[in-house]
């Protein structure tokens, strides 16, 4: 059976919107937590006191993180596997995919990692690379665009090679 039938590496506008809303949401909520946690604490009677908004950014971040894993699964079946077979943008796309894997894995470990020292290292690895996401995304996104026609022709060749007898067609 042909895999990825009918999927194009190009994003539909709905999918692009979902990517921006979830991507900005997960990045901003994590970034705001960092800002509040490291720079907006108050000196209280018994030492530094965290801002009441701080836990909210993490709650919001957790919600966006669920949405991000869902979106990643969707992109895997549509964009990533189709893009990989086209042989284009593999380096930047592969690095971006690896980064998302790491964010999901380290997000999980933040809940369950053993001791405080391990957790704080994982935390730095999580947000340090998380903050770099927009740059890697931008590099991947801004690579020279192929014409719509050459993308279609290439995807058609891939589909025919994986299911020649079915005569699968890329939707126009
Ligand atoms: C191994 C992984 C990946 C590969 C091989 C890959 C491949 C590609 C290719 C070939 C294009 C060019 C499409 C065109 O000709 O316009 C592209 C564009 C794009 N990629 Fe990826 N990609 C990968 C991962 C990702 C990931 C993880 C994301 C998002 C988180 C992403 C987001 C985008 C976006 C937004 C575009 C622009 C698409 C458009 O203009 O419609 N890619 N990718
Ligand atoms: C696929 C994307 C991501 C997933 C699945 C994810 C997941 C998670 C999870 C599960 C937590 C633990 C929440 C808690 O302790 O209640 C967390 C914490 C955090 N995330 Fe993310 N995250 C993602 C992307 C990002 C990005 C892009 C940033 C960049 C700013 C970021 C920054 C943070 C920060 C600062 C924390 C708090 C760290 C700590 O408690 O020590 N995350 N993330």
CSV table of C-alpha atoms and ligand atoms in Angstrom, one decimal:
chain,number,residue,atom,x,y,z
A,1,UNK,CA,0.0,0.0,0.0
A,2,UNK,CA,1.2,3.5,-0.7
A,3,UNK,CA,2.2,5.5,2.3
A,4,UNK,CA,1.4,9.2,2.6
A,5,UNK,CA,-1.1,9.0,-0.1
A,6,UNK,CA,-2.6,12.4,-1.0
A,7,UNK,CA,-0.2,14.4,1.3
A,8,UNK,CA,1.9,17.2,0.1
A,9,UNK,CA,5.0,18.6,1.8
A,10,UNK,CA,3.4,22.0,1.4
A,11,UNK,CA,1.4,23.2,4.4
A,12,UNK,CA,-2.4,24.0,4.1
A,13,UNK,CA,-3.3,27.3,5.6
A,14,UNK,CA,-5.1,25.6,8.5
A,15,UNK,CA,-2.1,23.5,9.3
A,16,UNK,CA,0.2,26.5,9.1
A,17,UNK,CA,-2.0,28.4,11.5
A,18,UNK,CA,-2.0,25.5,13.9
A,19,UNK,CA,1.8,25.4,13.7
A,20,UNK,CA,2.1,29.1,14.5
A,21,UNK,CA,-0.5,29.2,17.3
A,22,UNK,CA,1.0,26.2,19.1
A,23,UNK,CA,4.6,27.0,18.3
A,24,UNK,CA,4.3,30.6,19.6
A,25,UNK,CA,2.2,29.4,22.6
A,26,UNK,CA,4.7,26.8,23.7
A,27,UNK,CA,7.7,29.1,23.2
A,28,UNK,CA,6.1,32.2,24.8
A,29,UNK,CA,4.7,30.4,27.9
A,30,UNK,CA,8.1,28.7,28.5
A,31,UNK,CA,9.9,32.1,28.0
A,32,UNK,CA,7.5,33.9,30.3
A,33,UNK,CA,8.1,31.3,33.0
A,34,UNK,CA,11.8,31.9,32.7
A,35,UNK,CA,11.4,35.6,32.9
A,36,UNK,CA,9.2,35.4,36.0
A,37,UNK,CA,11.2,32.7,37.6
A,38,UNK,CA,14.6,34.3,37.2
A,39,UNK,CA,14.0,38.0,37.0
A,40,UNK,CA,10.6,38.8,38.7
A,41,UNK,CA,10.9,37.4,42.1
A,42,UNK,CA,10.3,39.7,45.1
A,43,UNK,CA,12.3,39.9,48.3
A,44,UNK,CA,9.9,38.8,51.0
A,45,UNK,CA,10.3,38.6,54.7
A,46,UNK,CA,11.7,35.1,54.5
A,47,UNK,CA,13.8,35.4,51.4
A,48,UNK,CA,12.9,35.6,47.6
A,49,UNK,CA,9.2,35.2,46.9
A,50,UNK,CA,7.9,33.9,43.5
A,51,UNK,CA,5.5,36.0,41.5
A,52,UNK,CA,1.9,34.7,41.7
A,53,UNK,CA,1.8,34.5,37.9
A,54,UNK,CA,4.8,32.1,37.7
A,55,UNK,CA,2.9,28.8,38.2
A,56,UNK,CA,0.3,29.9,35.6
A,57,UNK,CA,2.9,30.1,32.8
A,58,UNK,CA,3.9,26.5,33.5
A,59,UNK,CA,0.2,25.4,33.5
A,60,UNK,CA,-0.3,27.1,30.1
A,61,UNK,CA,3.0,25.7,28.9
A,62,UNK,CA,1.9,22.2,29.8
A,63,UNK,CA,-1.4,22.6,27.9
A,64,UNK,CA,0.5,23.9,24.8
A,65,UNK,CA,3.0,21.0,25.2
A,66,UNK,CA,0.2,18.5,24.8
A,67,UNK,CA,-1.0,20.3,21.7
A,68,UNK,CA,2.6,20.4,20.4
A,69,UNK,CA,3.0,16.6,20.7
A,70,UNK,CA,-0.3,16.1,18.8
A,71,UNK,CA,0.9,18.5,16.1
A,72,UNK,CA,4.2,16.7,15.9
A,73,UNK,CA,2.4,13.4,15.3
A,74,UNK,CA,0.3,15.0,12.6
A,75,UNK,CA,3.4,16.5,10.9
A,76,UNK,CA,5.1,13.2,11.1
A,77,UNK,CA,2.5,11.5,8.9
A,78,UNK,CA,2.1,14.4,6.5
A,79,UNK,CA,5.1,16.7,6.2
A,80,UNK,CA,8.1,15.0,7.7
A,81,UNK,CA,8.0,11.6,6.0
A,82,UNK,CA,6.9,13.1,2.7
A,83,UNK,CA,9.6,15.8,3.0
A,84,UNK,CA,12.3,13.2,3.9
A,85,UNK,CA,11.6,11.1,0.8
A,86,UNK,CA,11.7,14.1,-1.4
A,87,UNK,CA,15.4,14.3,-0.4
A,88,UNK,CA,15.2,18.1,0.2
A,89,UNK,CA,15.9,20.1,3.3
A,90,UNK,CA,16.9,16.9,5.1
A,91,UNK,CA,19.6,18.5,7.3
A,92,UNK,CA,17.6,21.4,8.6
A,93,UNK,CA,14.4,19.3,8.8
A,94,UNK,CA,16.2,16.5,10.6
A,95,UNK,CA,17.8,18.8,13.1
A,96,UNK,CA,14.4,20.4,13.8
A,97,UNK,CA,12.7,17.0,14.2
A,98,UNK,CA,15.5,15.8,16.6
A,99,UNK,CA,15.0,19.0,18.6
A,100,UNK,CA,11.3,18.4,19.0
A,101,UNK,CA,12.0,14.8,20.0
A,102,UNK,CA,14.4,16.1,22.7
A,103,UNK,CA,11.8,18.7,23.9
A,104,UNK,CA,9.2,16.0,24.3
A,105,UNK,CA,11.6,13.6,26.0
A,106,UNK,CA,13.1,16.2,28.3
A,107,UNK,CA,9.6,17.5,29.1
A,108,UNK,CA,8.7,14.0,30.2
A,109,UNK,CA,11.9,13.7,32.2
A,110,UNK,CA,11.2,17.0,34.0
A,111,UNK,CA,8.3,15.2,35.7
A,112,UNK,CA,10.0,11.9,36.5
A,113,UNK,CA,13.8,12.5,36.6
A,114,UNK,CA,15.4,11.1,39.8
A,115,UNK,CA,17.2,13.7,41.8
A,116,UNK,CA,17.3,17.5,41.9
A,117,UNK,CA,20.7,17.8,40.2
A,118,UNK,CA,19.6,15.6,37.3
A,119,UNK,CA,16.4,17.6,37.0
A,120,UNK,CA,18.1,21.0,36.9
A,121,UNK,CA,20.5,19.8,34.2
A,122,UNK,CA,17.5,18.5,32.1
A,123,UNK,CA,15.7,21.7,32.8
A,124,UNK,CA,18.6,23.8,31.3
A,125,UNK,CA,18.9,21.4,28.3
A,126,UNK,CA,15.1,21.7,27.8
A,127,UNK,CA,14.7,25.4,27.8
A,128,UNK,CA,18.2,26.2,26.4
A,129,UNK,CA,17.4,24.3,23.2
A,130,UNK,CA,13.7,25.3,23.4
A,131,UNK,CA,14.7,28.9,23.1
A,132,UNK,CA,16.7,28.2,20.0
A,133,UNK,CA,13.7,26.7,18.2
A,134,UNK,CA,12.6,29.8,16.3
A,135,UNK,CA,16.1,30.1,14.8
A,136,UNK,CA,16.2,26.5,13.6
A,137,UNK,CA,12.7,26.8,12.3
A,138,UNK,CA,13.6,30.0,10.4
A,139,UNK,CA,16.6,28.3,8.8
A,140,UNK,CA,14.5,25.4,7.7
A,141,UNK,CA,11.6,27.6,6.5
A,142,UNK,CA,13.8,30.0,4.6
A,143,UNK,CA,15.7,27.5,2.5
A,144,UNK,CA,15.2,28.2,-1.2
A,145,UNK,CA,11.7,27.3,-2.3
A,146,UNK,CA,11.2,24.8,-5.1
A,147,UNK,CA,8.5,25.7,-7.6
A,148,UNK,CA,5.1,24.1,-6.8
A,149,UNK,CA,5.3,22.2,-10.1
A,150,UNK,CA,8.7,20.6,-9.3
A,151,UNK,CA,7.5,19.6,-5.8
A,152,UNK,CA,4.4,17.9,-7.3
A,153,UNK,CA,6.5,16.1,-9.9
A,154,UNK,CA,8.9,14.8,-7.3
A,155,UNK,CA,6.1,13.7,-4.9
A,156,UNK,CA,4.4,12.0,-7.9
A,157,UNK,CA,7.6,10.1,-8.7
A,158,UNK,CA,7.9,9.0,-5.0
A,159,UNK,CA,4.2,7.8,-4.9
A,160,UNK,CA,4.6,5.9,-8.2
A,161,UNK,CA,7.7,4.2,-7.0
A,162,UNK,CA,6.0,3.1,-3.8
A,163,UNK,CA,2.7,2.0,-5.5
A,164,UNK,CA,3.2,1.8,-9.2
A,165,UNK,CA,0.2,-0.5,-9.8
A,166,UNK,CA,-2.3,1.9,-8.0
A,167,UNK,CA,-1.5,4.9,-10.1
A,168,UNK,CA,-1.7,7.2,-7.0
A,169,UNK,CA,-1.9,10.9,-7.9
A,170,UNK,CA,-0.8,13.9,-5.9
A,171,UNK,CA,-3.8,16.2,-5.5
A,172,UNK,CA,-3.4,19.5,-7.5
B,1,LIG,C1,13.2,15.4,8.5
B,1,LIG,C2,12.3,16.3,8.7
B,1,LIG,C3,11.8,17.3,7.6
B,1,LIG,C4,12.0,17.3,6.3
B,1,LIG,C5,12.8,16.3,5.4
B,1,LIG,C6,11.4,18.5,5.8
B,1,LIG,C7,11.3,18.9,4.4
B,1,LIG,C8,10.8,20.0,3.9
B,1,LIG,C9,10.8,20.4,2.6
B,1,LIG,C10,11.3,19.6,1.4
B,1,LIG,C11,10.2,21.6,2.5
B,1,LIG,C12,10.0,22.5,1.2
B,1,LIG,C13,8.6,22.4,0.7
B,1,LIG,C14,8.5,23.3,-0.5
B,1,LIG,O1,9.0,23.0,-1.5
B,1,LIG,O2,7.9,24.4,-0.3
B,1,LIG,C15,9.8,22.0,3.8
B,1,LIG,C16,9.2,23.2,4.2
B,1,LIG,C17,8.7,23.5,5.4
B,1,LIG,N1,8.9,22.8,6.6
B,1,LIG,FE1,9.8,21.0,6.7
B,1,LIG,N2,10.8,19.2,6.8
B,1,LIG,C18,11.1,18.5,8.0
B,1,LIG,C19,10.6,18.8,9.3
B,1,LIG,C20,9.9,19.9,9.6
B,1,LIG,C21,9.4,20.2,10.9
B,1,LIG,C22,9.6,19.4,12.2
B,1,LIG,C23,8.6,21.4,10.8
B,1,LIG,C24,7.9,22.2,11.8
B,1,LIG,C25,8.0,22.1,13.1
B,1,LIG,C26,8.7,21.8,9.4
B,1,LIG,C27,8.1,22.9,8.9
B,1,LIG,C28,8.2,23.4,7.6
B,1,LIG,C29,7.5,24.6,7.0
B,1,LIG,C30,6.6,25.5,7.8
B,1,LIG,C31,7.8,24.6,5.7
B,1,LIG,C32,7.3,25.6,4.7
B,1,LIG,C33,6.2,24.9,3.9
B,1,LIG,C34,5.4,25.8,3.0
B,1,LIG,O3,5.8,26.9,2.7
B,1,LIG,O4,4.2,25.4,2.7
B,1,LIG,N3,9.4,20.9,8.7
B,1,LIG,N4,10.2,21.0,4.7
B,2,LIG,C1,7.4,20.1,21.9
B,2,LIG,C2,7.7,21.2,22.7
B,2,LIG,C3,7.7,21.2,24.2
B,2,LIG,C4,7.2,20.2,25.1
B,2,LIG,C5,6.5,18.9,24.8
B,2,LIG,C6,7.5,20.7,26.4
B,2,LIG,C7,7.1,20.1,27.6
B,2,LIG,C8,7.4,20.6,28.9
B,2,LIG,C9,7.0,19.9,30.1
B,2,LIG,C10,6.2,18.6,30.2
B,2,LIG,C11,7.5,20.6,31.1
B,2,LIG,C12,7.3,20.3,32.6
B,2,LIG,C13,6.2,21.2,33.1
B,2,LIG,C14,6.0,21.1,34.6
B,2,LIG,O1,7.0,20.9,35.3
B,2,LIG,O2,4.9,21.3,35.1
B,2,LIG,C15,8.2,21.8,30.6
B,2,LIG,C16,8.8,22.7,31.3
B,2,LIG,C17,9.4,23.8,30.7
B,2,LIG,N1,9.6,24.1,29.4
B,2,LIG,FE1,8.9,23.0,27.9
B,2,LIG,N2,8.2,21.9,26.3
B,2,LIG,C18,8.3,22.2,25.0
B,2,LIG,C19,8.9,23.3,24.4
B,2,LIG,C20,9.5,24.3,25.1
B,2,LIG,C21,10.1,25.5,24.6
B,2,LIG,C22,10.1,25.8,23.0
B,2,LIG,C23,10.6,26.2,25.6
B,2,LIG,C24,11.3,27.5,25.4
B,2,LIG,C25,11.2,28.6,26.1
B,2,LIG,C26,10.3,25.5,26.8
B,2,LIG,C27,10.6,26.0,28.1
B,2,LIG,C28,10.3,25.3,29.3
B,2,LIG,C29,10.6,25.8,30.6
B,2,LIG,C30,11.4,27.1,31.0
B,2,LIG,C31,10.1,24.9,31.5
B,2,LIG,C32,10.2,24.9,33.1
B,2,LIG,C33,11.4,24.2,33.5
B,2,LIG,C34,11.5,23.8,34.9
B,2,LIG,O3,10.5,23.6,35.6
B,2,LIG,O4,12.6,23.7,35.4
B,2,LIG,N3,9.6,24.4,26.5
B,2,LIG,N4,8.1,21.7,29.2
